[in-house]
Amino acid sequence: MDIRSRLGLRPVINVSGTMTGLGASSVGAAVIDTVAEILPQFVEIDDLQRKASAVIAQACGSESGYVTASCSAAITLGIAAAMTGDDLGLIERLPDTTGMRDEVVVQTGHLVNYGAPVDQAVRLSGARVVQVGAATEAHEYQLASAINERTAAALYVVSHHTVQYGMIPLEAFIEVAHAKGVPVIVDAASEYDLTRFIAAGADLALYSAHKFLGGLTAGIVAGSKALVRAAYFQNGGIGRGMKVGKEGIAGVIAALEQWRTRDHEAVRAKERGYLTLWRETLNRQAGVWAEIEADPTHNPLDRLKVHVDPKLARTSAWDLADALANPPRDEAPVIVRDHEAELHFFYLDPCNLHAGEAPVVLARIVSELERAQAAPEPVVTPFHRRGARRLAARRTWPD
Ligand SMILES: *Cc1c(COP(=O)(O)O)cnc(C)c1O
């Protein structure tokens, strides 16, 4: 029996992507085996992290690395490291930054929310965020003039959530920061390319272990030895509440090995198959237009962009997404990637599908579209009410 039924949970089908709210990734058998093997054992954590450092260094082309609780924790602890170095006294003083450089420059268009605001992950260390540029444009001269003797680090965020135009390119960002002697920390939580940011000169590159890597919930810090060591030492300070256990560290070691040996071409070909099947069928539905779109941050991953014309489809992108997530009984909830639904489209992300789920996804969408066509009135609710409705549904948790 599926553990989800045993716990009274809905058996969701995830075409949304790797989402913390949906349990992050589907952890592979090799990772599960490694984690099961280490769980009953005692180990010396410094040695386990030393082993992880070598594995991360190899995977990322960095001098060293370590594992923390999450990429969000890695941001906080990386910034803390830039402020304290390996001074244990300063590490215990945080989040009081008296006597330290404590400003972090970041482009305004990079201040996204990945489930929590990125600027809060910075502020949690005690640092202050100094915004560079406007929401939709930033220039190198603005970065240069934002950096002063109080600047501890420059943070660069790589994400589909950031503004995708008008920002300072990574290489130029690093050049300006390094010319002023400021280390660059790259939040690459969801990026498949493990070497690009270190190769470009980043002092730290931060990844989630539980996104594309298919590991346990953890964060990977890769970078220069001095900064990685200073970030690791934060475990004796503000990092204590963000600690990772032996299972998370062993999980990263196994996940990086699994990633190295994965047949990426075969996975992509399989996903292409799903996307093509969905596109051909959905393009025959009234008011729907679907196209395959490449990942905005250049991960080797495509998604199906499904446009919904409310007049012809008699439902909207957001009402369709909500209907898919809240099906009539006996049907699986299908969670689509809908954070831009007000623009009349959502995405189907194939990267987390289990065998046999692709046709179910398609059947559910077609059946909801047919239901809308047959309904006496169009199923179109005002978009501006959606946020309040969703919040109201959560307000009563845990009831
Ligand atoms: C997911 C994400 C994070 C947070 O990663 P966690 O490991 O889940 O804490 C941070 N930044 C970006 C850009 C993300 O996509």
CSV table of C-alpha atoms and ligand atoms in Angstrom, one decimal:
chain,number,residue,atom,x,y,z
A,1,MET,CA,0.0,0.0,0.0
A,2,ASP,CA,1.3,3.5,-0.9
A,3,ILE,CA,2.4,5.2,2.3
A,4,ARG,CA,0.4,8.2,1.4
A,5,SER,CA,-2.9,6.3,1.7
A,6,ARG,CA,-1.7,4.8,5.0
A,7,LEU,CA,-1.1,8.4,6.3
A,8,GLY,CA,-4.3,9.7,4.8
A,9,LEU,CA,-2.5,11.8,2.3
A,10,ARG,CA,-3.6,12.6,-1.3
A,11,PRO,CA,-1.4,10.8,-4.0
A,12,VAL,CA,-0.4,14.0,-5.8
A,13,ILE,CA,1.1,13.9,-9.3
A,14,ASN,CA,3.8,16.5,-9.5
A,15,VAL,CA,4.1,18.4,-12.9
A,16,SER,CA,5.1,21.5,-11.1
A,17,GLY,CA,8.9,21.0,-10.6
A,18,THR,CA,10.9,20.4,-7.5
A,19,MET,CA,8.9,22.0,-4.8
A,20,THR,CA,9.5,22.0,-1.0
A,21,GLY,CA,5.7,22.1,-0.5
A,22,LEU,CA,5.4,18.8,-2.5
A,23,GLY,CA,8.2,17.0,-0.7
A,24,ALA,CA,11.1,18.3,-2.9
A,25,SER,CA,12.5,15.4,-4.9
A,26,SER,CA,11.9,11.7,-5.5
A,27,VAL,CA,15.0,10.3,-3.8
A,28,GLY,CA,16.7,7.5,-5.8
A,29,ALA,CA,17.3,4.0,-4.6
A,30,ALA,CA,21.1,4.4,-4.4
A,31,VAL,CA,20.8,7.4,-2.2
A,32,ILE,CA,18.2,5.7,0.0
A,33,ASP,CA,20.5,2.7,0.4
A,34,THR,CA,23.4,4.8,1.5
A,35,VAL,CA,21.3,6.8,4.0
A,36,ALA,CA,19.9,3.6,5.4
A,37,GLU,CA,23.4,2.2,5.9
A,38,ILE,CA,24.7,5.2,7.8
A,39,LEU,CA,21.7,5.9,9.9
A,40,PRO,CA,22.4,3.3,12.7
A,41,GLN,CA,26.2,4.1,12.8
A,42,PHE,CA,28.2,6.6,14.8
A,43,VAL,CA,30.6,8.7,12.7
A,44,GLU,CA,33.0,11.6,13.3
A,45,ILE,CA,31.1,14.4,11.6
A,46,ASP,CA,34.2,16.4,10.8
A,47,ASP,CA,35.5,13.4,8.9
A,48,LEU,CA,32.2,12.8,7.1
A,49,GLN,CA,32.2,16.5,6.1
A,50,ARG,CA,35.8,16.2,5.0
A,51,LYS,CA,34.8,13.4,2.7
A,52,ALA,CA,31.9,15.4,1.4
A,53,SER,CA,34.3,18.3,0.8
A,54,ALA,CA,36.4,16.1,-1.5
A,55,VAL,CA,33.3,14.9,-3.3
A,56,ILE,CA,31.8,18.4,-3.7
A,57,ALA,CA,35.2,19.7,-4.8
A,58,GLN,CA,35.4,17.1,-7.5
A,59,ALA,CA,31.8,17.7,-8.7
A,60,CYS,CA,32.0,21.5,-8.7
A,61,GLY,CA,35.6,22.1,-9.6
A,62,SER,CA,36.0,24.0,-6.3
A,63,GLU,CA,38.8,23.8,-3.7
A,64,SER,CA,36.4,22.5,-1.1
A,65,GLY,CA,32.8,22.2,0.1
A,66,TYR,CA,30.5,21.2,2.9
A,67,VAL,CA,26.9,20.2,3.5
A,68,THR,CA,24.3,22.3,5.4
A,69,ALA,CA,20.6,22.1,6.0
A,70,SER,CA,19.4,23.7,2.8
A,71,CYS,CA,20.4,26.2,0.2
A,72,SER,CA,18.6,28.9,2.2
A,73,ALA,CA,20.8,28.0,5.2
A,74,ALA,CA,23.8,28.1,2.8
A,75,ILE,CA,23.0,31.7,1.9
A,76,THR,CA,22.8,32.7,5.6
A,77,LEU,CA,26.0,30.9,6.5
A,78,GLY,CA,27.9,31.9,3.4
A,79,ILE,CA,27.2,35.5,4.2
A,80,ALA,CA,28.1,35.0,7.9
A,81,ALA,CA,31.4,33.5,6.8
A,82,ALA,CA,32.2,36.5,4.7
A,83,MET,CA,31.6,38.7,7.8
A,84,THR,CA,33.4,36.6,10.4
A,85,GLY,CA,36.0,34.6,8.6
A,86,ASP,CA,37.1,31.8,10.9
A,87,ASP,CA,37.2,33.9,14.1
A,88,LEU,CA,35.2,31.9,16.6
A,89,GLY,CA,34.6,34.9,18.8
A,90,LEU,CA,33.0,36.8,15.9
A,91,ILE,CA,31.0,33.7,14.9
A,92,GLU,CA,29.4,33.5,18.4
A,93,ARG,CA,28.7,37.3,18.3
A,94,LEU,CA,26.4,37.0,15.3
A,95,PRO,CA,23.7,38.2,14.5
A,96,ASP,CA,25.3,41.2,16.3
A,97,THR,CA,27.7,42.4,13.6
A,98,THR,CA,29.5,45.1,15.7
A,99,GLY,CA,33.0,45.5,14.4
A,100,MET,CA,32.4,43.6,11.2
A,101,ARG,CA,31.8,44.5,7.6
A,102,ASP,CA,28.1,43.7,7.3
A,103,GLU,CA,26.7,45.0,4.0
A,104,VAL,CA,25.7,42.6,1.2
A,105,VAL,CA,25.1,44.0,-2.3
A,106,VAL,CA,22.5,42.3,-4.4
A,107,GLN,CA,20.7,43.4,-7.6
A,108,THR,CA,17.1,44.5,-6.9
A,109,GLY,CA,15.8,42.2,-9.7
A,110,HIS,CA,17.4,39.2,-7.8
A,111,LEU,CA,15.4,39.8,-4.6
A,112,VAL,CA,13.0,36.9,-5.2
A,113,ASN,CA,10.9,34.7,-2.9
A,114,TYR,CA,11.7,31.0,-3.3
A,115,GLY,CA,9.3,30.0,-0.5
A,116,ALA,CA,10.8,32.7,1.7
A,117,PRO,CA,12.4,36.0,0.7
A,118,VAL,CA,16.1,35.8,-0.3
A,119,ASP,CA,16.9,39.0,1.5
A,120,GLN,CA,15.7,37.5,4.8
A,121,ALA,CA,18.2,34.6,4.4
A,122,VAL,CA,20.8,37.4,4.2
A,123,ARG,CA,19.4,39.4,7.1
A,124,LEU,CA,19.2,36.3,9.3
A,125,SER,CA,23.0,36.4,9.6
A,126,GLY,CA,22.8,40.0,10.9
A,127,ALA,CA,23.9,41.5,7.6
A,128,ARG,CA,22.2,44.4,5.9
A,129,VAL,CA,21.0,44.1,2.3
A,130,VAL,CA,22.1,46.9,-0.1
A,131,GLN,CA,20.1,46.9,-3.2
A,132,VAL,CA,21.7,47.6,-6.6
A,133,GLY,CA,19.7,49.1,-9.4
A,134,ALA,CA,16.0,49.1,-10.1
A,135,ALA,CA,13.7,46.1,-10.3
A,136,THR,CA,14.2,45.7,-14.1
A,137,GLU,CA,17.6,47.1,-14.7
A,138,ALA,CA,21.0,47.3,-13.0
A,139,HIS,CA,24.4,48.5,-14.2
A,140,GLU,CA,28.0,47.8,-13.3
A,141,TYR,CA,28.6,51.4,-12.2
A,142,GLN,CA,25.7,51.0,-9.7
A,143,LEU,CA,27.3,47.9,-8.3
A,144,ALA,CA,30.7,49.6,-8.1
A,145,SER,CA,29.3,52.6,-6.3
A,146,ALA,CA,27.2,50.4,-3.9
A,147,ILE,CA,30.4,48.7,-2.7
A,148,ASN,CA,32.3,50.4,0.1
A,149,GLU,CA,34.5,49.6,3.1
A,150,ARG,CA,31.5,48.0,4.9
A,151,THR,CA,30.7,45.6,2.1
A,152,ALA,CA,31.2,41.9,3.2
A,153,ALA,CA,29.9,40.1,0.1
A,154,ALA,CA,28.1,40.4,-3.2
A,155,LEU,CA,25.2,38.0,-3.7
A,156,TYR,CA,24.1,36.8,-7.2
A,157,VAL,CA,20.9,34.8,-7.6
A,158,VAL,CA,20.3,32.4,-10.5
A,159,SER,CA,16.6,31.5,-10.8
A,160,HIS,CA,13.7,31.5,-13.1
A,161,HIS,CA,12.1,33.8,-10.4
A,162,THR,CA,14.6,36.6,-11.0
A,163,VAL,CA,14.1,39.3,-13.6
A,164,GLN,CA,15.5,37.7,-16.8
A,165,TYR,CA,16.7,40.8,-18.6
A,166,GLY,CA,18.5,44.1,-17.8
A,167,MET,CA,20.5,42.5,-15.0
A,168,ILE,CA,24.3,42.6,-14.7
A,169,PRO,CA,25.7,39.4,-16.2
A,170,LEU,CA,27.5,37.0,-13.8
A,171,GLU,CA,30.9,37.6,-15.3
A,172,ALA,CA,30.7,41.4,-15.2
A,173,PHE,CA,29.3,41.2,-11.6
A,174,ILE,CA,32.2,39.1,-10.5
A,175,GLU,CA,34.7,41.4,-12.2
A,176,VAL,CA,33.4,44.5,-10.5
A,177,ALA,CA,33.1,42.8,-7.0
A,178,HIS,CA,36.6,41.3,-7.3
A,179,ALA,CA,38.1,44.5,-8.4
A,180,LYS,CA,36.9,45.9,-5.1
A,181,GLY,CA,38.1,42.9,-3.1
A,182,VAL,CA,34.6,41.6,-2.3
A,183,PRO,CA,33.8,37.9,-2.5
A,184,VAL,CA,30.9,36.8,-4.7
A,185,ILE,CA,28.4,34.2,-3.5
A,186,VAL,CA,26.1,32.6,-6.1
A,187,ASP,CA,22.8,31.1,-5.1
A,188,ALA,CA,22.5,28.4,-7.8
A,189,ALA,CA,20.0,26.3,-5.8
A,190,SER,CA,18.2,24.9,-8.9
A,191,GLU,CA,21.0,24.9,-11.4
A,192,TYR,CA,22.1,21.7,-13.1
A,193,ASP,CA,25.5,23.0,-13.9
A,194,LEU,CA,27.7,22.3,-11.0
A,195,THR,CA,30.9,23.8,-12.4
A,196,ARG,CA,29.9,26.9,-14.3
A,197,PHE,CA,29.8,29.4,-11.4
A,198,ILE,CA,33.0,28.3,-9.7
A,199,ALA,CA,34.7,28.3,-13.2
A,200,ALA,CA,33.4,31.9,-13.7
A,201,GLY,CA,35.2,32.9,-10.5
A,202,ALA,CA,32.5,32.7,-7.8
A,203,ASP,CA,34.0,32.4,-4.3
A,204,LEU,CA,31.0,30.3,-3.2
A,205,ALA,CA,28.4,28.5,-5.3
A,206,LEU,CA,25.4,27.2,-3.3
A,207,TYR,CA,23.0,24.4,-4.4
A,208,SER,CA,20.0,22.5,-3.0
A,209,ALA,CA,20.6,18.8,-2.6
A,210,HIS,CA,16.9,18.0,-2.8
A,211,LYS,CA,16.1,19.6,-6.2
A,212,PHE,CA,17.5,18.2,-9.4
A,213,LEU,CA,20.1,16.2,-7.6
A,214,GLY,CA,17.5,14.0,-6.0
A,215,GLY,CA,19.1,13.9,-2.6
A,216,LEU,CA,17.8,14.3,0.9
A,217,THR,CA,16.9,17.8,2.1
A,218,ALA,CA,20.3,19.6,2.4
A,219,GLY,CA,22.3,22.4,1.0
A,220,ILE,CA,25.7,22.2,-0.8
A,221,VAL,CA,28.3,24.9,-0.3
A,222,ALA,CA,31.2,24.8,-2.8
A,223,GLY,CA,34.1,27.3,-3.0
A,224,SER,CA,37.4,28.5,-1.7
A,225,LYS,CA,38.8,26.7,1.3
A,226,ALA,CA,38.9,29.7,3.6
A,227,LEU,CA,35.3,30.7,3.0
A,228,VAL,CA,34.0,27.2,3.1
A,229,ARG,CA,35.8,26.6,6.4
A,230,ALA,CA,34.4,29.9,7.8
A,231,ALA,CA,30.9,28.8,6.7
A,232,TYR,CA,31.3,25.4,8.2
A,233,PHE,CA,32.5,26.9,11.5
A,234,GLN,CA,29.2,28.8,11.8
A,235,ASN,CA,27.8,25.5,13.1
A,236,GLY,CA,29.3,26.7,16.4
A,237,GLY,CA,27.1,29.8,16.1
A,238,ILE,CA,24.0,30.7,14.1
A,239,GLY,CA,24.4,27.6,12.0
A,240,ARG,CA,23.4,25.3,14.9
A,241,GLY,CA,19.7,25.7,14.1
A,242,MET,CA,20.5,24.9,10.5
A,243,LYS,CA,22.5,21.8,11.1
A,244,VAL,CA,22.4,18.8,8.8
A,245,GLY,CA,22.7,15.2,10.2
A,246,LYS,CA,24.9,12.4,9.0
A,247,GLU,CA,22.1,11.2,6.7
A,248,GLY,CA,22.0,14.5,4.9
A,249,ILE,CA,25.7,14.5,4.4
A,250,ALA,CA,25.9,10.9,3.2
A,251,GLY,CA,22.8,11.7,1.1
A,252,VAL,CA,24.8,14.5,-0.7
A,253,ILE,CA,27.8,12.2,-1.3
A,254,ALA,CA,25.5,9.5,-2.8
A,255,ALA,CA,23.4,12.0,-4.8
A,256,LEU,CA,26.4,13.6,-6.4
A,257,GLU,CA,27.6,10.1,-7.4
A,258,GLN,CA,24.1,9.3,-8.8
A,259,TRP,CA,24.1,12.5,-10.8
A,260,ARG,CA,27.5,11.8,-12.3
A,261,THR,CA,26.5,8.4,-13.6
A,262,ARG,CA,22.9,9.4,-14.6
A,263,ASP,CA,22.1,8.9,-18.3
A,264,HIS,CA,21.1,12.6,-18.8
A,265,GLU,CA,20.4,12.1,-22.5
A,266,ALA,CA,18.0,9.2,-21.9
A,267,VAL,CA,16.1,11.2,-19.2
A,268,ARG,CA,15.7,14.1,-21.5
A,269,ALA,CA,14.5,11.9,-24.4
A,270,LYS,CA,11.9,10.4,-22.1
A,271,GLU,CA,10.7,13.9,-21.0
A,272,ARG,CA,10.6,15.0,-24.6
A,273,GLY,CA,8.2,12.1,-25.3
A,274,TYR,CA,5.8,13.2,-22.5
A,275,LEU,CA,6.0,16.8,-23.7
A,276,THR,CA,5.2,15.9,-27.3
A,277,LEU,CA,2.3,13.7,-26.4
A,278,TRP,CA,0.8,16.4,-24.2
A,279,ARG,CA,1.3,19.1,-26.8
A,280,GLU,CA,-0.3,17.2,-29.6
A,281,THR,CA,-3.4,16.4,-27.6
A,282,LEU,CA,-3.8,19.7,-25.9
A,283,ASN,CA,-3.5,21.6,-29.1
A,284,ARG,CA,-6.7,19.9,-30.3
A,285,GLN,CA,-8.7,21.4,-27.3
A,286,ALA,CA,-10.8,24.5,-27.7
A,287,GLY,CA,-9.1,27.6,-26.4
A,288,VAL,CA,-5.8,25.9,-25.5
A,289,TRP,CA,-2.5,26.4,-27.2
A,290,ALA,CA,0.6,24.5,-26.0
A,291,GLU,CA,4.2,24.9,-26.9
A,292,ILE,CA,7.5,23.4,-25.6
A,293,GLU,CA,9.7,26.0,-23.9
A,294,ALA,CA,13.3,25.8,-22.8
A,295,ASP,CA,14.2,26.4,-19.2
A,296,PRO,CA,14.8,30.1,-18.6
A,297,THR,CA,18.1,29.6,-16.8
A,298,HIS,CA,19.4,27.2,-19.4
A,299,ASN,CA,19.1,24.0,-17.4
A,300,PRO,CA,18.9,21.1,-19.9
A,301,LEU,CA,15.2,20.8,-19.3
A,302,ASP,CA,12.0,21.7,-21.3
A,303,ARG,CA,8.5,22.3,-20.1
A,304,LEU,CA,5.1,22.5,-21.9
A,305,LYS,CA,3.7,26.0,-21.8
A,306,VAL,CA,-0.1,25.7,-21.8
A,307,HIS,CA,-2.0,28.9,-22.8
A,308,VAL,CA,-5.6,29.0,-21.9
A,309,ASP,CA,-8.0,31.5,-23.5
A,310,PRO,CA,-10.8,32.0,-21.0
A,311,LYS,CA,-13.4,33.0,-23.7
A,312,LEU,CA,-12.9,29.9,-25.8
A,313,ALA,CA,-11.9,27.4,-23.2
A,314,ARG,CA,-14.7,28.6,-20.8
A,315,THR,CA,-12.2,28.4,-18.0
A,316,SER,CA,-9.0,30.3,-17.1
A,317,ALA,CA,-5.5,29.1,-16.5
A,318,TRP,CA,-5.8,29.6,-12.8
A,319,ASP,CA,-9.2,27.9,-12.5
A,320,LEU,CA,-8.0,25.0,-14.5
A,321,ALA,CA,-4.9,24.7,-12.3
A,322,ASP,CA,-7.1,24.8,-9.2
A,323,ALA,CA,-9.5,22.2,-10.6
A,324,LEU,CA,-6.6,19.9,-11.4
A,325,ALA,CA,-5.3,20.3,-7.9
A,326,ASN,CA,-8.7,19.6,-6.3
A,327,PRO,CA,-10.3,16.8,-8.3
A,328,PRO,CA,-13.5,14.9,-7.7
A,329,ARG,CA,-12.9,12.0,-5.3
A,330,ASP,CA,-11.0,8.9,-6.6
A,331,GLU,CA,-8.9,11.0,-8.9
A,332,ALA,CA,-5.3,12.1,-8.3
A,333,PRO,CA,-4.6,15.7,-7.7
A,334,VAL,CA,-2.3,17.1,-10.5
A,335,ILE,CA,-0.2,20.0,-9.4
A,336,VAL,CA,0.9,22.2,-12.3
A,337,ARG,CA,3.5,25.0,-12.4
A,338,ASP,CA,1.2,28.0,-12.1
A,339,HIS,CA,3.1,30.9,-10.6
A,340,GLU,CA,2.4,33.0,-13.7
A,341,ALA,CA,-1.2,31.9,-14.1
A,342,GLU,CA,-2.6,35.5,-14.3
A,343,LEU,CA,-0.8,35.8,-17.6
A,344,HIS,CA,-3.2,33.0,-18.9
A,345,PHE,CA,-0.7,30.1,-19.0
A,346,PHE,CA,0.8,27.5,-16.8
A,347,TYR,CA,3.6,25.0,-17.4
A,348,LEU,CA,3.7,21.2,-17.2
A,349,ASP,CA,7.2,20.2,-15.9
A,350,PRO,CA,8.0,16.5,-16.7
A,351,CYS,CA,11.1,16.2,-14.5
A,352,ASN,CA,9.5,14.6,-11.5
A,353,LEU,CA,7.0,12.3,-13.2
A,354,HIS,CA,6.8,8.7,-12.1
A,355,ALA,CA,6.2,5.9,-14.6
A,356,GLY,CA,2.6,5.8,-15.8
A,357,GLU,CA,1.7,9.3,-14.7
A,358,ALA,CA,2.1,11.2,-18.0
A,359,PRO,CA,-1.2,9.8,-19.5
A,360,VAL,CA,-3.0,10.5,-16.2
A,361,VAL,CA,-1.9,14.1,-16.3
A,362,LEU,CA,-3.2,14.4,-19.9
A,363,ALA,CA,-6.5,12.7,-19.1
A,364,ARG,CA,-7.2,14.9,-16.1
A,365,ILE,CA,-6.5,18.1,-18.1
A,366,VAL,CA,-8.7,17.0,-21.0
A,367,SER,CA,-11.5,16.0,-18.6
A,368,GLU,CA,-11.4,19.3,-16.8
A,369,LEU,CA,-11.5,21.2,-20.2
A,370,GLU,CA,-14.5,19.1,-21.2
A,371,ARG,CA,-16.2,19.7,-17.9
A,372,ALA,CA,-15.7,23.5,-18.5
A,373,GLN,CA,-17.1,23.2,-22.0
A,374,ALA,CA,-20.2,21.4,-20.7
A,375,ALA,CA,-20.8,23.7,-17.8
A,376,PRO,CA,-23.9,26.0,-18.0
A,377,GLU,CA,-21.7,29.0,-17.1
A,378,PRO,CA,-18.0,29.6,-17.9
A,379,VAL,CA,-15.7,28.5,-15.0
A,380,VAL,CA,-13.9,31.7,-14.7
A,381,THR,CA,-13.3,33.3,-11.2
A,382,PRO,CA,-11.7,36.7,-10.7
A,383,PHE,CA,-7.9,36.2,-10.5
A,384,HIS,CA,-7.6,38.9,-7.7
A,385,ARG,CA,-9.6,36.7,-5.3
A,386,ARG,CA,-7.3,33.7,-5.8
A,387,GLY,CA,-4.6,34.7,-3.3
A,388,ALA,CA,-7.1,35.4,-0.5
A,389,ARG,CA,-8.9,32.2,-1.2
A,390,ARG,CA,-5.7,30.2,-1.0
A,391,LEU,CA,-4.6,32.0,2.2
A,392,ALA,CA,-8.0,31.3,3.8
A,393,ALA,CA,-7.6,27.6,3.0
A,394,ARG,CA,-4.3,27.5,4.9
A,395,ARG,CA,-5.4,29.8,7.8
A,396,THR,CA,-7.0,27.0,9.7
A,397,TRP,CA,-4.0,24.6,9.6
A,398,PRO,CA,-3.6,22.1,11.4
A,399,ASP,CA,-7.4,21.7,11.4
B,1,LIG,C1,14.9,26.6,-3.9
B,1,LIG,C2,15.7,27.8,-3.9
B,1,LIG,C3,16.4,28.2,-2.7
B,1,LIG,C4,16.2,27.5,-1.4
B,1,LIG,O1,16.7,26.3,-1.5
B,1,LIG,P1,16.4,25.2,-0.2
B,1,LIG,O2,17.6,24.3,-0.4
B,1,LIG,O3,15.1,24.6,-0.5
B,1,LIG,O4,16.5,26.1,1.0
B,1,LIG,C5,17.2,29.3,-2.8
B,1,LIG,N1,17.3,30.0,-3.9
B,1,LIG,C6,16.8,29.6,-5.0
B,1,LIG,C7,17.0,30.4,-6.3
B,1,LIG,C8,15.9,28.5,-5.1
B,1,LIG,O5,15.3,28.2,-6.2
